Every structure is written in structure tokens, then in C-alpha cells.
């Protein structure tokens, strides 16, 4: 266990206070005037094929409408998965029929 003296704790607190001082007014003004537009990274995977694209803020509406259209078109061609419960019920009924016969 590490032991500290009162002086070492005091100096540590002083250093922490100096680090947490409020920034200068100039640096705050620079941050306010710095209005960057960030682009959005969109990634997609289909099997082994991977694609990605950067969408700029001005093109987001156009991208979203196109993406929604693609999703809507391909939703119709999707098939429902067969559920395991239905298969289990079918097997149980077959076993029940086999034992009664």
C-alpha cells in the first residue's frame, strides 16, 4: 500500500486545479467559429461483399430516399423462415400417430 504525505497530496491537488482552469476567451471564440460539417460513413455487408460510402451533410436527404427505395423494393422478395416449432409439432403428431397405429 502506498502512503502519501500531506504535502504530496496537496501538490497533486494543486496540479489538478491548474489543469481544470477555464480556457482563455480566445480559444473559446475559435471553437465557436469553427463550424465543420462532418460526413457520415455508411457500411453494408452482403455475404463476402463489403461496401462503404461517405455521405456529405448536403446529400443526406437524397441518400436516405434512395436507400429507402432500395429497401422497399427488396423487402417484397424476402421469404419468411420456417419456424422450428412447426417442424417439432409435425414430428410429434407423426410419432403420436405411429404409436397409436
C-alpha positions as a Markdown table, in Angstrom:
| # | Residue | x | y | z |
|---|---|---|---|---|
| 1 | Unk | 0.0 | 0.0 | 0.0 |
| 2 | Unk | 1.4 | 3.4 | -1.0 |
| 3 | Unk | 1.5 | 6.0 | 1.6 |
| 4 | Unk | 1.3 | 9.7 | 0.9 |
| 5 | Unk | 2.4 | 12.6 | 3.0 |
| 6 | Unk | 0.2 | 15.7 | 3.3 |
| 7 | Unk | 2.5 | 17.8 | 1.1 |
| 8 | Unk | 2.4 | 15.3 | -1.8 |
| 9 | Unk | -1.4 | 15.2 | -1.7 |
| 10 | Unk | -1.6 | 19.0 | -1.6 |
| 11 | Unk | 0.7 | 19.4 | -4.6 |
| 12 | Unk | -1.3 | 16.9 | -6.5 |
| 13 | Unk | -4.5 | 18.7 | -5.9 |
| 14 | Unk | -2.8 | 22.0 | -6.9 |
| 15 | Unk | -1.7 | 20.4 | -10.2 |
| 16 | Unk | -5.3 | 19.1 | -10.9 |
| 17 | Unk | -6.8 | 22.5 | -10.2 |
| 18 | Unk | -4.3 | 24.2 | -12.7 |
| 19 | Unk | -5.3 | 21.6 | -15.4 |
| 20 | Unk | -9.0 | 22.3 | -14.9 |
| 21 | Unk | -8.9 | 26.1 | -15.2 |
| 22 | Unk | -11.2 | 27.6 | -17.7 |
| 23 | Unk | -9.8 | 28.2 | -21.2 |
| 24 | Unk | -8.9 | 31.6 | -22.5 |
| 25 | Unk | -11.6 | 33.7 | -24.2 |
| 26 | Unk | -9.7 | 33.5 | -27.5 |
| 27 | Unk | -9.7 | 29.7 | -27.6 |
| 28 | Unk | -13.5 | 29.6 | -26.8 |
| 29 | Unk | -14.2 | 32.1 | -29.6 |
| 30 | Unk | -12.1 | 30.0 | -32.0 |
| 31 | Unk | -14.1 | 26.9 | -31.2 |
| 32 | Unk | -17.4 | 28.7 | -31.7 |
| 33 | Unk | -16.4 | 30.0 | -35.1 |
| 34 | Unk | -15.1 | 26.6 | -36.2 |
| 35 | Unk | -18.3 | 25.1 | -37.8 |
| 36 | Unk | -17.2 | 21.9 | -39.6 |
| 37 | Unk | -19.6 | 19.8 | -41.5 |
| 38 | Unk | -19.0 | 16.1 | -40.8 |
| 39 | Unk | -19.8 | 13.4 | -43.3 |
| 40 | Unk | -21.5 | 10.1 | -42.4 |
| 41 | Unk | -19.9 | 6.7 | -43.1 |
| 42 | Unk | -22.3 | 4.1 | -44.2 |
| 43 | Unk | -21.2 | 0.4 | -44.3 |
| 44 | Unk | -23.1 | -2.6 | -45.7 |
| 45 | Unk | -22.2 | -6.3 | -45.9 |
| 46 | Unk | -23.9 | -9.0 | -48.1 |
| 47 | Unk | -22.1 | -12.3 | -47.7 |
| 48 | Unk | -18.5 | -11.7 | -48.5 |
| 49 | Unk | -19.1 | -8.4 | -50.3 |
| 50 | Unk | -18.5 | -5.3 | -48.3 |
| 51 | Unk | -19.3 | -1.8 | -49.4 |
| 52 | Unk | -19.0 | 1.6 | -47.7 |
| 53 | Unk | -19.6 | 5.2 | -48.7 |
| 54 | Unk | -19.2 | 8.7 | -47.2 |
| 55 | Unk | -22.3 | 10.8 | -47.3 |
| 56 | Unk | -21.9 | 14.5 | -47.0 |
| 57 | Unk | -24.4 | 16.5 | -45.0 |
| 58 | Unk | -25.8 | 18.2 | -48.1 |
| 59 | Unk | -26.5 | 14.8 | -49.7 |
| 60 | Unk | -28.1 | 13.1 | -46.7 |
| 61 | Unk | -31.7 | 13.6 | -47.8 |
| 62 | Unk | -31.0 | 12.3 | -51.3 |
| 63 | Unk | -29.1 | 9.3 | -49.9 |
| 64 | Unk | -31.9 | 8.4 | -47.4 |
| 65 | Unk | -34.6 | 8.5 | -50.1 |
| 66 | Unk | -32.6 | 6.3 | -52.4 |
| 67 | Unk | -31.7 | 3.9 | -49.6 |
| 68 | Unk | -35.4 | 3.6 | -48.5 |
| 69 | Unk | -36.4 | 2.9 | -52.1 |
| 70 | Unk | -33.9 | 0.1 | -52.4 |
| 71 | Unk | -35.1 | -1.4 | -49.1 |
| 72 | Unk | -38.7 | -1.3 | -50.1 |
| 73 | Unk | -38.1 | -2.9 | -53.5 |
| 74 | Unk | -36.2 | -5.8 | -51.9 |
| 75 | Unk | -38.5 | -6.4 | -49.0 |
| 76 | Unk | -41.1 | -8.0 | -51.2 |
| 77 | Unk | -38.7 | -10.7 | -52.4 |
| 78 | Unk | -37.7 | -11.8 | -48.9 |
| 79 | Unk | -39.1 | -15.1 | -47.7 |
| 80 | Unk | -40.2 | -16.0 | -44.2 |
| 81 | Unk | -38.1 | -18.5 | -42.4 |
| 82 | Unk | -39.7 | -21.8 | -41.4 |
| 83 | Unk | -40.1 | -21.9 | -37.7 |
| 84 | Unk | -38.7 | -24.8 | -35.7 |
| 85 | Unk | -41.9 | -25.0 | -33.6 |
| 86 | Unk | -43.9 | -26.0 | -36.7 |
| 87 | Unk | -41.4 | -28.7 | -37.5 |
| 88 | Unk | -41.5 | -30.0 | -34.0 |
| 89 | Unk | -45.3 | -30.2 | -33.9 |
| 90 | Unk | -45.3 | -32.1 | -37.2 |
| 91 | Unk | -42.8 | -34.6 | -35.8 |
| 92 | Unk | -44.8 | -35.1 | -32.6 |
| 93 | Unk | -48.0 | -35.7 | -34.4 |
| 94 | Unk | -46.3 | -38.3 | -36.7 |
| 95 | Unk | -44.8 | -40.0 | -33.6 |
| 96 | Unk | -48.2 | -40.0 | -31.9 |
| 97 | Unk | -49.9 | -41.5 | -35.0 |
| 98 | Unk | -47.2 | -44.1 | -35.3 |
| 99 | Unk | -47.6 | -45.2 | -31.6 |
| 100 | Unk | -51.4 | -45.4 | -31.8 |
| 101 | Unk | -51.4 | -47.4 | -35.1 |
